[in-house]
Short mmCIF file of C-alpha atoms in Angstrom, two decimals:
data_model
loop_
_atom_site.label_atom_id
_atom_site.label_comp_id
_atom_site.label_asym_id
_atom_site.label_seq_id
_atom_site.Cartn_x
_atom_site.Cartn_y
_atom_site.Cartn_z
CA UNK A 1449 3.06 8.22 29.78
CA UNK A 1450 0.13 5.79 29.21
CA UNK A 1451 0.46 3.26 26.21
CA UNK A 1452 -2.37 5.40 24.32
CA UNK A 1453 0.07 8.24 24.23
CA UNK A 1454 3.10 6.48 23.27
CA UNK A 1455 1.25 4.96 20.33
CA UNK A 1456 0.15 8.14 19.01
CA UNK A 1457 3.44 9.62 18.93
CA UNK A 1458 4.75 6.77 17.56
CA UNK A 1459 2.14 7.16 14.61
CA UNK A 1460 2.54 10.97 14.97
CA UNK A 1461 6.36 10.41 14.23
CA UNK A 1462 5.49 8.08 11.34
CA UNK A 1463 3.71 9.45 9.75
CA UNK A 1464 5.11 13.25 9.47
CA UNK A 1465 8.16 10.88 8.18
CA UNK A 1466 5.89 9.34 5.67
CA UNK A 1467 5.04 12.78 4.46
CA UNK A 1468 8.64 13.89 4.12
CA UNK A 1469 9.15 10.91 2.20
CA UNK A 1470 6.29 11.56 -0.51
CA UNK A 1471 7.37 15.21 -0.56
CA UNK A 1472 10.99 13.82 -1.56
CA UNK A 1473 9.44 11.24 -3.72
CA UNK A 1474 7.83 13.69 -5.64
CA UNK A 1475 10.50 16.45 -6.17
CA UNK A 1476 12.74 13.44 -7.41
CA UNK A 1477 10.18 12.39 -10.00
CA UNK A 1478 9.67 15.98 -11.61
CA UNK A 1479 13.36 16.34 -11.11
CA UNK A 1480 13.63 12.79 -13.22
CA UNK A 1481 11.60 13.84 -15.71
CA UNK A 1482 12.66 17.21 -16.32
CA UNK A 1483 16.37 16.21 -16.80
CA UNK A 1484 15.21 12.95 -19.09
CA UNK A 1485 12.29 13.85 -20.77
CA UNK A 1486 11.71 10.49 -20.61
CA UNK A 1487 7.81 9.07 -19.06
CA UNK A 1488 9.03 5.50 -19.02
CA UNK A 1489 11.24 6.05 -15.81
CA UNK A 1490 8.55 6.13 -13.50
CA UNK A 1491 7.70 2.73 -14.36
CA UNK A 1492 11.57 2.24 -13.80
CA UNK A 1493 11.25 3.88 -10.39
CA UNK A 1494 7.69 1.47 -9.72
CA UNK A 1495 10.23 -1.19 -10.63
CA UNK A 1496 12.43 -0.66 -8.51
CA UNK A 1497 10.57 0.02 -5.60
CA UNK A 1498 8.33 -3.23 -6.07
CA UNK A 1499 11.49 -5.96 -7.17
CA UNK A 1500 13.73 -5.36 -4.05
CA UNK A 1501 10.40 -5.88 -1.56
CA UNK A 1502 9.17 -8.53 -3.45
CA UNK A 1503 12.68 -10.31 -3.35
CA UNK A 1504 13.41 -9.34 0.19
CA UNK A 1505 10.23 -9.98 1.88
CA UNK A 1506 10.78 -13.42 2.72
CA UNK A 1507 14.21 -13.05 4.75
CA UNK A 1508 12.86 -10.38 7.30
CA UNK A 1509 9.62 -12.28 8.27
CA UNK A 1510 12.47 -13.89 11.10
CA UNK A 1511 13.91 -10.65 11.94
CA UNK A 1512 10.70 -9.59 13.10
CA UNK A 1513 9.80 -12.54 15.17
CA UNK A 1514 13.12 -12.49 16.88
CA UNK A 1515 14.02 -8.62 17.65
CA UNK A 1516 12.26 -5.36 19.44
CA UNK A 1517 10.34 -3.98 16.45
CA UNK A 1518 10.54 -0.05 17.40
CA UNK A 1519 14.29 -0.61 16.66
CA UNK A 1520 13.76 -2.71 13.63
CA UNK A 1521 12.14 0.11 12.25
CA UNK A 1522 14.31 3.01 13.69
CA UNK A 1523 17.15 0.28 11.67
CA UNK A 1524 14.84 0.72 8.60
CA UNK A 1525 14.30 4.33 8.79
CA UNK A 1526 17.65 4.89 9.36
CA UNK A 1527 18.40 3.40 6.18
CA UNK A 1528 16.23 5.00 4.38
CA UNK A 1529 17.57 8.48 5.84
CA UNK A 1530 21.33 7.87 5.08
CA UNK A 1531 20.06 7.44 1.32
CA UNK A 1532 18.19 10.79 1.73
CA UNK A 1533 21.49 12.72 2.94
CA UNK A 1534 23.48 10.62 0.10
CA UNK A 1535 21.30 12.46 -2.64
CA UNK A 1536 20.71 15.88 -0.77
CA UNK A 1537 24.97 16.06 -1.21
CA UNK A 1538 24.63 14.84 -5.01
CA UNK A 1539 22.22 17.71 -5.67
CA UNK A 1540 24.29 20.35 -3.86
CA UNK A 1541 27.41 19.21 -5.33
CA UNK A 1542 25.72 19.14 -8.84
CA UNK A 1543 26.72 15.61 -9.39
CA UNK A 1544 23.16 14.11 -9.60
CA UNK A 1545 22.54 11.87 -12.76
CA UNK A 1546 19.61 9.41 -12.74
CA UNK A 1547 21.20 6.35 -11.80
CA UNK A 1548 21.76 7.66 -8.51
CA UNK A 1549 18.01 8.11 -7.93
CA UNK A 1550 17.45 4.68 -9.36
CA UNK A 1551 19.82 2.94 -7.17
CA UNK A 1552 19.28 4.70 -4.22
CA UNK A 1553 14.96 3.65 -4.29
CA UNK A 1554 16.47 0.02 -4.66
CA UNK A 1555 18.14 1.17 -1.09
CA UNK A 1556 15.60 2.59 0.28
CA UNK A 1557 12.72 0.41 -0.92
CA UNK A 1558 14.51 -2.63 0.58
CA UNK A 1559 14.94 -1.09 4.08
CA UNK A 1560 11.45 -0.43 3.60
CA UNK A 1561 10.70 -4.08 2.94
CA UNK A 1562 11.81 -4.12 6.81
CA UNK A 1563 9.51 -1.31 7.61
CA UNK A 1564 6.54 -2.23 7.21
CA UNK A 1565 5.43 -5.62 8.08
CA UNK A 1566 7.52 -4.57 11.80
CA UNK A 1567 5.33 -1.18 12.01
CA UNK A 1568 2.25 -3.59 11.47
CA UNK A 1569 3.57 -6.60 14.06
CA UNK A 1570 4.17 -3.50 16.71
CA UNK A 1571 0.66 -2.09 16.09
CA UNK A 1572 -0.76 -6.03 16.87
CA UNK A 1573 1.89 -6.43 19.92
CA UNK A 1574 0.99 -3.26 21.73
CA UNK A 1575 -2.95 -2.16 20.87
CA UNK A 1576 -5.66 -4.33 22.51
CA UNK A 1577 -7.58 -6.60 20.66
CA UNK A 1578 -10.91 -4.31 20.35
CA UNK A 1579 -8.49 -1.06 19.51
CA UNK A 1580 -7.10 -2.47 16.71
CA UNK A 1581 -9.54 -1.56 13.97
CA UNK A 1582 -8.89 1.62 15.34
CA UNK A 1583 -5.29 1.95 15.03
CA UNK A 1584 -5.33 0.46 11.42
CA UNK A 1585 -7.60 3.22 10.52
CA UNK A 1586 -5.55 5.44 11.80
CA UNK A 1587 -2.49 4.02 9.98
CA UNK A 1588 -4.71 4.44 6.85
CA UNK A 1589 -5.59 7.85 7.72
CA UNK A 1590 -1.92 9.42 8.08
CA UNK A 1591 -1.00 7.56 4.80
CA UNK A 1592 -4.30 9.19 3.34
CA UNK A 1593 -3.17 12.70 4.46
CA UNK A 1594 -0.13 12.49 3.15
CA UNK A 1595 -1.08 11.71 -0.43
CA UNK A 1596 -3.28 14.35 -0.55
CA UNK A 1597 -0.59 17.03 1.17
CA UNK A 1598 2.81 15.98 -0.30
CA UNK A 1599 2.37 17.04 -4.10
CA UNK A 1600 0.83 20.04 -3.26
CA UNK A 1601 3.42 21.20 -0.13
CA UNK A 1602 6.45 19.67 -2.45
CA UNK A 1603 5.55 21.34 -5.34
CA UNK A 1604 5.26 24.73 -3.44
CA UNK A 1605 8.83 24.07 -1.58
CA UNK A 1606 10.86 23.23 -4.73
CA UNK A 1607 10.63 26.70 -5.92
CA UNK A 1608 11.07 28.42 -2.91
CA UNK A 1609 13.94 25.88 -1.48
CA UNK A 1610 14.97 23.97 -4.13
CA UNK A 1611 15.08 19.69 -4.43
CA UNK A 1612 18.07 19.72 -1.66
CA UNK A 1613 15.97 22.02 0.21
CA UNK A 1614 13.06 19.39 0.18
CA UNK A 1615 15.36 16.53 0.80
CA UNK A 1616 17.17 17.99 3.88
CA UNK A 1617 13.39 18.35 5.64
CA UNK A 1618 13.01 15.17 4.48
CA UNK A 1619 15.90 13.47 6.45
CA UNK A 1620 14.87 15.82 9.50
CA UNK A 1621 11.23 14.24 9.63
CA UNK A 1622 13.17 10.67 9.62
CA UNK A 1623 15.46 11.63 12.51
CA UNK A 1624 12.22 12.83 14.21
CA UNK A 1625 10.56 9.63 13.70
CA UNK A 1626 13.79 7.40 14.49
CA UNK A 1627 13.96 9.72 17.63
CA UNK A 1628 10.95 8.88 18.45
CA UNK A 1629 10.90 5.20 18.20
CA UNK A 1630 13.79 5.47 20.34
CA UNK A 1631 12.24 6.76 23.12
CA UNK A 1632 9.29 5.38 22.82
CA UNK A 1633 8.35 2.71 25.71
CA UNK A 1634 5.28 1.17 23.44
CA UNK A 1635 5.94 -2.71 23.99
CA UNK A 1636 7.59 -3.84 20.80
CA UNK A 1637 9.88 -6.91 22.24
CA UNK A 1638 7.78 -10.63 20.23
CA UNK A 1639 6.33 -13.19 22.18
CA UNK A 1640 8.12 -16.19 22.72
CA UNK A 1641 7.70 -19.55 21.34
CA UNK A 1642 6.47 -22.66 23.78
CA UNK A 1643 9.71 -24.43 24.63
CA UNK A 1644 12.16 -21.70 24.06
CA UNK A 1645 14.46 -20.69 26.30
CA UNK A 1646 15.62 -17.93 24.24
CA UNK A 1647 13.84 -16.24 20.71
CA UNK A 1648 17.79 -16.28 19.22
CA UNK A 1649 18.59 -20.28 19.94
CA UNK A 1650 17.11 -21.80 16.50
CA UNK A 1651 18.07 -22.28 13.45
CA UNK A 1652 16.68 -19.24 11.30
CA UNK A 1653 15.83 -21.18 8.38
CA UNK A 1654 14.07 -23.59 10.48
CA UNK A 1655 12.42 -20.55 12.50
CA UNK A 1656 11.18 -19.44 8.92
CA UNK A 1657 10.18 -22.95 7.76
CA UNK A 1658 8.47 -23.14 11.29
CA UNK A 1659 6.16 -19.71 10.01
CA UNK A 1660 5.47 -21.17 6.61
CA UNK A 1661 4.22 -24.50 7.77
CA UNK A 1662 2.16 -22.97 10.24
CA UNK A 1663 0.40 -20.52 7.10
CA UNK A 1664 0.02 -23.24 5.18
CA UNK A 1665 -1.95 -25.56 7.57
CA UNK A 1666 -4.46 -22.73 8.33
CA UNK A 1667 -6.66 -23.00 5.16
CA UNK A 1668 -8.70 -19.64 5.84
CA UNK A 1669 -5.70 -17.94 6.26
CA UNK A 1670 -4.65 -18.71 3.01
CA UNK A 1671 -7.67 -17.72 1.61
CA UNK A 1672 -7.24 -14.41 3.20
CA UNK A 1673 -3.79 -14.30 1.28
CA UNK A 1674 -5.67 -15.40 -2.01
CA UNK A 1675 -8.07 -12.41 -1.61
CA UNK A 1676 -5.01 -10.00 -0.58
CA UNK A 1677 -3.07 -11.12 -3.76
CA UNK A 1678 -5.83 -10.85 -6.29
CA UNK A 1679 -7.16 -7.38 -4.34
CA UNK A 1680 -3.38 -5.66 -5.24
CA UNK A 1681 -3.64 -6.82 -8.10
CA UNK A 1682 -6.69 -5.14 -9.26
CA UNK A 1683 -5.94 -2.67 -7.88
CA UNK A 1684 -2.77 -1.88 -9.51
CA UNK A 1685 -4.21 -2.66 -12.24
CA UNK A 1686 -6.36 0.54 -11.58
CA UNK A 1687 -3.47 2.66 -10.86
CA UNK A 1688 -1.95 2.11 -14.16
CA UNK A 1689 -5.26 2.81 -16.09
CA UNK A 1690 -7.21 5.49 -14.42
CA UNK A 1691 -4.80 8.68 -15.77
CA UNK A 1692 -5.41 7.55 -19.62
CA UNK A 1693 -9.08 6.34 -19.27
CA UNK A 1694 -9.61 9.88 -17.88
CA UNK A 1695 -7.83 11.64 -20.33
CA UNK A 1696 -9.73 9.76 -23.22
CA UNK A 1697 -12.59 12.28 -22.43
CA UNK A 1698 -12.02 15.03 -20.08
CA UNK A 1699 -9.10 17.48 -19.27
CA UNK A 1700 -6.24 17.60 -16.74
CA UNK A 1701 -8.07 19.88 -14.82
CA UNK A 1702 -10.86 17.09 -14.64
CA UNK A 1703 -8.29 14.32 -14.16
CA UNK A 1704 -6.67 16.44 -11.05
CA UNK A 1705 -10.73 17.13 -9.50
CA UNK A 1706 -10.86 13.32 -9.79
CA UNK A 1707 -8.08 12.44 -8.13
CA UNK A 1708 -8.37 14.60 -5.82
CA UNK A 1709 -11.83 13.47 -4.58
CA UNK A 1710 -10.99 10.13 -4.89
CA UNK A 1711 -7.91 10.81 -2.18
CA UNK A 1712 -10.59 12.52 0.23
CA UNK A 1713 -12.78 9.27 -0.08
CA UNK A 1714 -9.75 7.71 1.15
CA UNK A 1715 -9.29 10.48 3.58
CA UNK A 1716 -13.13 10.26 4.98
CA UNK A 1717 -12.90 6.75 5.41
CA UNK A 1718 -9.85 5.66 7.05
CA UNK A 1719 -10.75 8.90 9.04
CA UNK A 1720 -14.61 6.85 9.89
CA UNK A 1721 -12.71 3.65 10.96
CA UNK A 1722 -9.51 5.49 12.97
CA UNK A 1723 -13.39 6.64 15.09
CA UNK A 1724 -15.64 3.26 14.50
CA UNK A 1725 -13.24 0.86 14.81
CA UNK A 1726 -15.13 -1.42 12.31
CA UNK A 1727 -17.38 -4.20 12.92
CA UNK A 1728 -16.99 -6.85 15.22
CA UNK A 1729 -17.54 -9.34 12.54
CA UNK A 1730 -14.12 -8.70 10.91
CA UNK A 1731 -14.55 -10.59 7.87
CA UNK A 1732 -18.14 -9.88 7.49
CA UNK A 1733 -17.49 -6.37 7.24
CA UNK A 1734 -14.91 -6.81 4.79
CA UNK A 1735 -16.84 -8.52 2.31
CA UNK A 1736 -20.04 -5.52 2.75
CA UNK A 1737 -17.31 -2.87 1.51
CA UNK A 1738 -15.91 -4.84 -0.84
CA UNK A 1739 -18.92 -5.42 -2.53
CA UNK A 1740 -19.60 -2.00 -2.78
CA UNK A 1741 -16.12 -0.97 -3.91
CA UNK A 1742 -17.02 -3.43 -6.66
CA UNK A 1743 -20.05 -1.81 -7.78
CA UNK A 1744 -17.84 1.82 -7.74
CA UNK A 1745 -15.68 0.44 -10.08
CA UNK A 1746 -18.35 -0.70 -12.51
CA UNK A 1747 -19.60 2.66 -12.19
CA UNK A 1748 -16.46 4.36 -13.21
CA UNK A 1749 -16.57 2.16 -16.51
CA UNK A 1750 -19.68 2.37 -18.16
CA UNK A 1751 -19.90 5.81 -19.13
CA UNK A 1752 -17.18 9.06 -19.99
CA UNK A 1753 -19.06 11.02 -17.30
CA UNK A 1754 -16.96 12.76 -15.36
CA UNK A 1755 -19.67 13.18 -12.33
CA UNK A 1756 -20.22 9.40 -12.73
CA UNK A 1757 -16.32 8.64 -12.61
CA UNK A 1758 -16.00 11.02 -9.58
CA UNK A 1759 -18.74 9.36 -7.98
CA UNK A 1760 -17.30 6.13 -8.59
CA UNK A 1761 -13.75 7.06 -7.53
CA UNK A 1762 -15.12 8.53 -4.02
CA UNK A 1763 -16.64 5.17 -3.04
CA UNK A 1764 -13.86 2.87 -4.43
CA UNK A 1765 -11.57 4.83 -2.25
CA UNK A 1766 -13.79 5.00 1.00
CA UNK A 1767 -14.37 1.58 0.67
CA UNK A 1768 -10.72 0.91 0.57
CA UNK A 1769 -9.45 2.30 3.98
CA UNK A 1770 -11.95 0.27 5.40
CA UNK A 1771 -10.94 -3.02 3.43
CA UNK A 1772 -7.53 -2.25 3.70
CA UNK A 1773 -7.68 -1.68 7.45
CA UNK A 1774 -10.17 -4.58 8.08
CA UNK A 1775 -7.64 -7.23 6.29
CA UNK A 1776 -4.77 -5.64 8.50
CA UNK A 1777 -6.64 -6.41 11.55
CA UNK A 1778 -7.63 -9.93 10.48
CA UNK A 1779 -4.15 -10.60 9.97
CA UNK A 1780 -2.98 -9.55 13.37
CA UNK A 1781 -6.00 -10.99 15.16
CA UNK A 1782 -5.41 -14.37 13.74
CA UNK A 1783 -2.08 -15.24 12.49
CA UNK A 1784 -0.27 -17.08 15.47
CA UNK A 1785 1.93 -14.56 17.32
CA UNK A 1786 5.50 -15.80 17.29
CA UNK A 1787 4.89 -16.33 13.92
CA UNK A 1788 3.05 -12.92 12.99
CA UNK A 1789 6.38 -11.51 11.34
CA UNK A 1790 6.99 -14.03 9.13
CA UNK A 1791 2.89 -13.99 8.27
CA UNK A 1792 2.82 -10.17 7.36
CA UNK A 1793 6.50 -10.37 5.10
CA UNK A 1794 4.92 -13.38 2.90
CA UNK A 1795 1.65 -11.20 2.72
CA UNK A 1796 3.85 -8.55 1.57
CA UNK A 1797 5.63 -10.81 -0.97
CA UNK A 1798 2.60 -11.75 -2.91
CA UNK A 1799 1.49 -8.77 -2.36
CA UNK A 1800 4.49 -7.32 -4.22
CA UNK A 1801 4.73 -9.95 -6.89
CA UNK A 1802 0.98 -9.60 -7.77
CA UNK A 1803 1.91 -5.36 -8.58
CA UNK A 1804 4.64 -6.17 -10.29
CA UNK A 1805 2.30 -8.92 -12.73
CA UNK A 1806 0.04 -6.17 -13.30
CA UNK A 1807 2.22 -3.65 -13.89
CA UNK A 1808 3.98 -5.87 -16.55
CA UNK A 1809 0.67 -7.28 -18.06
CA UNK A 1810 -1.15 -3.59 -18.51
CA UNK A 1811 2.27 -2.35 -20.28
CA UNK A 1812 2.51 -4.50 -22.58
CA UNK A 1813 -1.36 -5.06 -23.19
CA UNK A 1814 -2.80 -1.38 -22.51
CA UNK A 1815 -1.91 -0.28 -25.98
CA UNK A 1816 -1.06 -3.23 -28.17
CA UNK A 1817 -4.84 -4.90 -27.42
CA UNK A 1818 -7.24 -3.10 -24.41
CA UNK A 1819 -7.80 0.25 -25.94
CA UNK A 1820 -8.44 -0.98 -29.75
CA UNK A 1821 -11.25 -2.79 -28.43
CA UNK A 1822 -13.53 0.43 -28.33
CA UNK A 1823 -11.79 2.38 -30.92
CA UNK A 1824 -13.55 3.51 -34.01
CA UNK A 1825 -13.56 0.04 -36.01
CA UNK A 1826 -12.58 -2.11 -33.06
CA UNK A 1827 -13.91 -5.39 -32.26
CA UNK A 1828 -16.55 -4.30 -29.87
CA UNK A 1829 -17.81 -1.45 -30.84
CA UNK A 1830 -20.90 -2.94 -31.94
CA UNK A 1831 -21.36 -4.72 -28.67
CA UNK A 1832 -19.66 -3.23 -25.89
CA UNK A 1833 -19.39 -0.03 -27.55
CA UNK A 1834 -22.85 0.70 -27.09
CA UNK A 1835 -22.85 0.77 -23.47
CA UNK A 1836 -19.31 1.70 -22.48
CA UNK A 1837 -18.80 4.04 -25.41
CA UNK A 1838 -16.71 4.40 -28.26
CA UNK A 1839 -13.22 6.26 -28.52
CA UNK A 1840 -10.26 6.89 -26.53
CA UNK A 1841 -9.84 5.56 -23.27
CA UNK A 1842 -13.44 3.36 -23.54
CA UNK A 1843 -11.20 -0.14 -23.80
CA UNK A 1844 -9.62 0.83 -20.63
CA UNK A 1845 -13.29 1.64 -18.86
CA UNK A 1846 -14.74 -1.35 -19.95
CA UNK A 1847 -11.55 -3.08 -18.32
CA UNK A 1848 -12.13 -0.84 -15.14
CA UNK A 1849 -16.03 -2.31 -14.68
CA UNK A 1850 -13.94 -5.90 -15.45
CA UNK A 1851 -12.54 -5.27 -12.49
CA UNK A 1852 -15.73 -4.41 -10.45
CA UNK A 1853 -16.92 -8.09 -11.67
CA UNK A 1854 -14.09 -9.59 -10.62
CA UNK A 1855 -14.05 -7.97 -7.47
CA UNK A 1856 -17.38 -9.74 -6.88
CA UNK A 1857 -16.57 -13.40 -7.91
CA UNK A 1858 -13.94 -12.71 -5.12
CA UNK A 1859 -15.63 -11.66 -2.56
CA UNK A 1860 -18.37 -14.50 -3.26
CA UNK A 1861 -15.28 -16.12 -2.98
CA UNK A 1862 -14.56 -15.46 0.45
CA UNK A 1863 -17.90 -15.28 1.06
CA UNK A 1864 -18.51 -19.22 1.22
CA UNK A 1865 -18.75 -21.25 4.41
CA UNK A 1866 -15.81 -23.65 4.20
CA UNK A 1867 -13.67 -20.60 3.68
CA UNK A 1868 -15.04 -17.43 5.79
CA UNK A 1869 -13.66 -19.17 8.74
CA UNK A 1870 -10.82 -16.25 9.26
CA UNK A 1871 -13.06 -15.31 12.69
CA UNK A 1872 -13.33 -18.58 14.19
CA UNK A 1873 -9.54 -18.82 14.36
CA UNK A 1874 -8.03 -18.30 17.60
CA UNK A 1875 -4.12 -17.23 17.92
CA UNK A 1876 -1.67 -19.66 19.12
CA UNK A 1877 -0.80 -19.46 22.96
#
């Protein structure tokens, strides 16, 4: 079998576990909220995805660099799976309460702090250099798909089957995918450093303070890392905002059209780059779409249109499977390779801690200060107002085109000389 075919059923795998996952996901949160009544868990169940990964990100950076990565992540997703059969038993026993679904995303989020950065290390360690835009879109296409299919297919199995019922094919697409990873034969052992006789003989704090000396003497690295921090958290900001500033002038109905069209400009273009591959001028091309995903999000803030939001929502999405994939690629293009594990976990860290800021800083500011703004008698409605509207959910929108500015300021960031350098890099030897 040819290393093409092992990586797509490697990806295959992953991604049918990734949808049992978000299936699971999803019965647990109606589940949560039909028991408690309560909306504030989700943002306890955010929380405690986003602590344990932000916490834990540092320590597996060495794991990475040091063992295979198809078992790291048959290790993960075996983690992750004992969880699943832990809370498939609660719910057939009847025992369930809400703790247990809090505790056990703590579990599962931190295996998952494992997961990732090692799925992302084994895509750089076994694709070729010019197939690697294409592989990260086609990472961002299965995660795509899934979003879009999961609600719907979960919320269609928990009447028929039942929450356990959803849950036990949940653990069976993990045992597929750990099966898989198995068996696979895609390289996945790291490279070895220069002078080492073996990738276990040094110390692991000095193999981590090894990795973080050698990100912090690459300047345009770390301005990649600046860009990745303040991208998540914009875009989490988003996440938080969209559902209200929707609701402040349309229906459901309208909100669930949105969405949905937003997830097939996701869909469209991770499904463009899995085929193009991107441009050869990585960072170039990264700084084209995000431009233009900052002129969507302007768009979805200056008026309560809902063809104008839609619009908006489409090209902030397509724009982000290629951004998204692009910055993947950069990362495993340039970032030394014995070091590359210990690169993507502290891009995951910040990347963590900046979601977790945002989701903080929108709770507490969302209703106390941003939508007064543009509320009948609020400070500027005579200014703002007349552009962005005036009423619910018209704070939040003029927040959302915010955004868009900012975007811009970054990307002319990034954009300057001294600092788009990310191409001229060459990995260590």
């Amino acid at each position: 079998m040819n290393k093409k075919v092992e990586f797509f059923m490697v990806w295959a795998g992953q991604a049918v576990s990734l949808l049992g996952s978000q299936m699971s996901g999803f019965a647990l949160g109606v589940w949560l909220y039909q028991r408690t009544g309560l909306a504030s868990n989700f943002a306890f169940v955010a929380l405690c995805t986003v602590l344990p990964q932000m916490l834990l990100s540092p320590l597996v950076g060495n794991f990475i660099d040091r063992y295979n990565r198809r078992k790291l992540m048959a290790l993960a997703d075996s983690g992750s799976a004992l969880c699943t059969l832990v809370m498939m038993l609660l719910f057939l026993s009847g025992r369930i309460e809400p703790w247990h679904i809090f505790l056990g995303t703590v579990v599962s989020a931190s295996f998952g702090t494992l997961q990732a950065p090692a799925y992302s290390a084994l895509v750089a360690g076994s694709t070729e250099k010019k197939h690697l835009g294409h592989a990260n879109g086609l990472l961002q296409f299965g995660q795509s798909l899934c979003q879009i299919l999961a609600p719907s297919i979960a919320g269609v199995l928990v009447s028929i089957i039942g929450i356990a019922g959803v849950l036990l094919i949940d653990l069976a697409t993990f045992l597929l995918g750990i099966a898989i990873l198995l068996f696979s034969r895609l390289p996945a052992d790291p490279p070895m450093r220069h002078g080492a006789t073996t990738k276990h003989n040094r110390s692991f704090i000095k193999d981590w303070m090894d990795g973080l000396r050698s990100l912090r003497s690459t300047p345009e690295l770390r301005s990649l890392l600046g860009f990745q921090t303040v991208f998540t958290f914009l875009w989490s900001i988003f996440s938080v905002m969209v559902t209200p500033m929707l609701l402040g002038f349309t229906k459901p109905d309208g909100l669930g059209l949105t969405l949905t069209i937003a997830g097939f400009g996701m869909l469209t273009g991770s499904m463009v780059m899995a085929v193009w591959g991107g441009p050869r001028r990585r960072m170039n091309g990264l700084l084209v779409f995000e431009f233009i995903s900052a002129l969507a999000f302007v768009l979805m803030g200056l008026r309560p249109n809902l063809a104008l939001v839609a619009v908006g929502a489409f090209l902030a999405h397509f724009t982000l499977a290629f951004v998204s994939s692009l910055n993947d690629t950069l990362w495993q293009e340039k970032s030394p390779p014995e070091t590359l594990g210990k690169a993507l976990a502290m891009r995951q860290m910040f990347m963590r801690a900046s979601t977790l800021v945002a989701y903080l800083l929108v709770g507490g500011l969302l209703d106390q200060f941003i939508e007064p703004l543009l509320l009948p008698g609020g400070a500027l409605t005579t200014s703002a107002g007349m552009i962005f509207g005036i009423g619910p959910g018209r704070g939040i929108a003029l927040v959302c085109s915010l955004i868009g500015v900012v975007k811009i300021i970054t990307a002319l960031t990034l954009a300057i000389p001294n600092w788009n350098k990310a191409e001229e890099i060459s990995p260590a030897l």
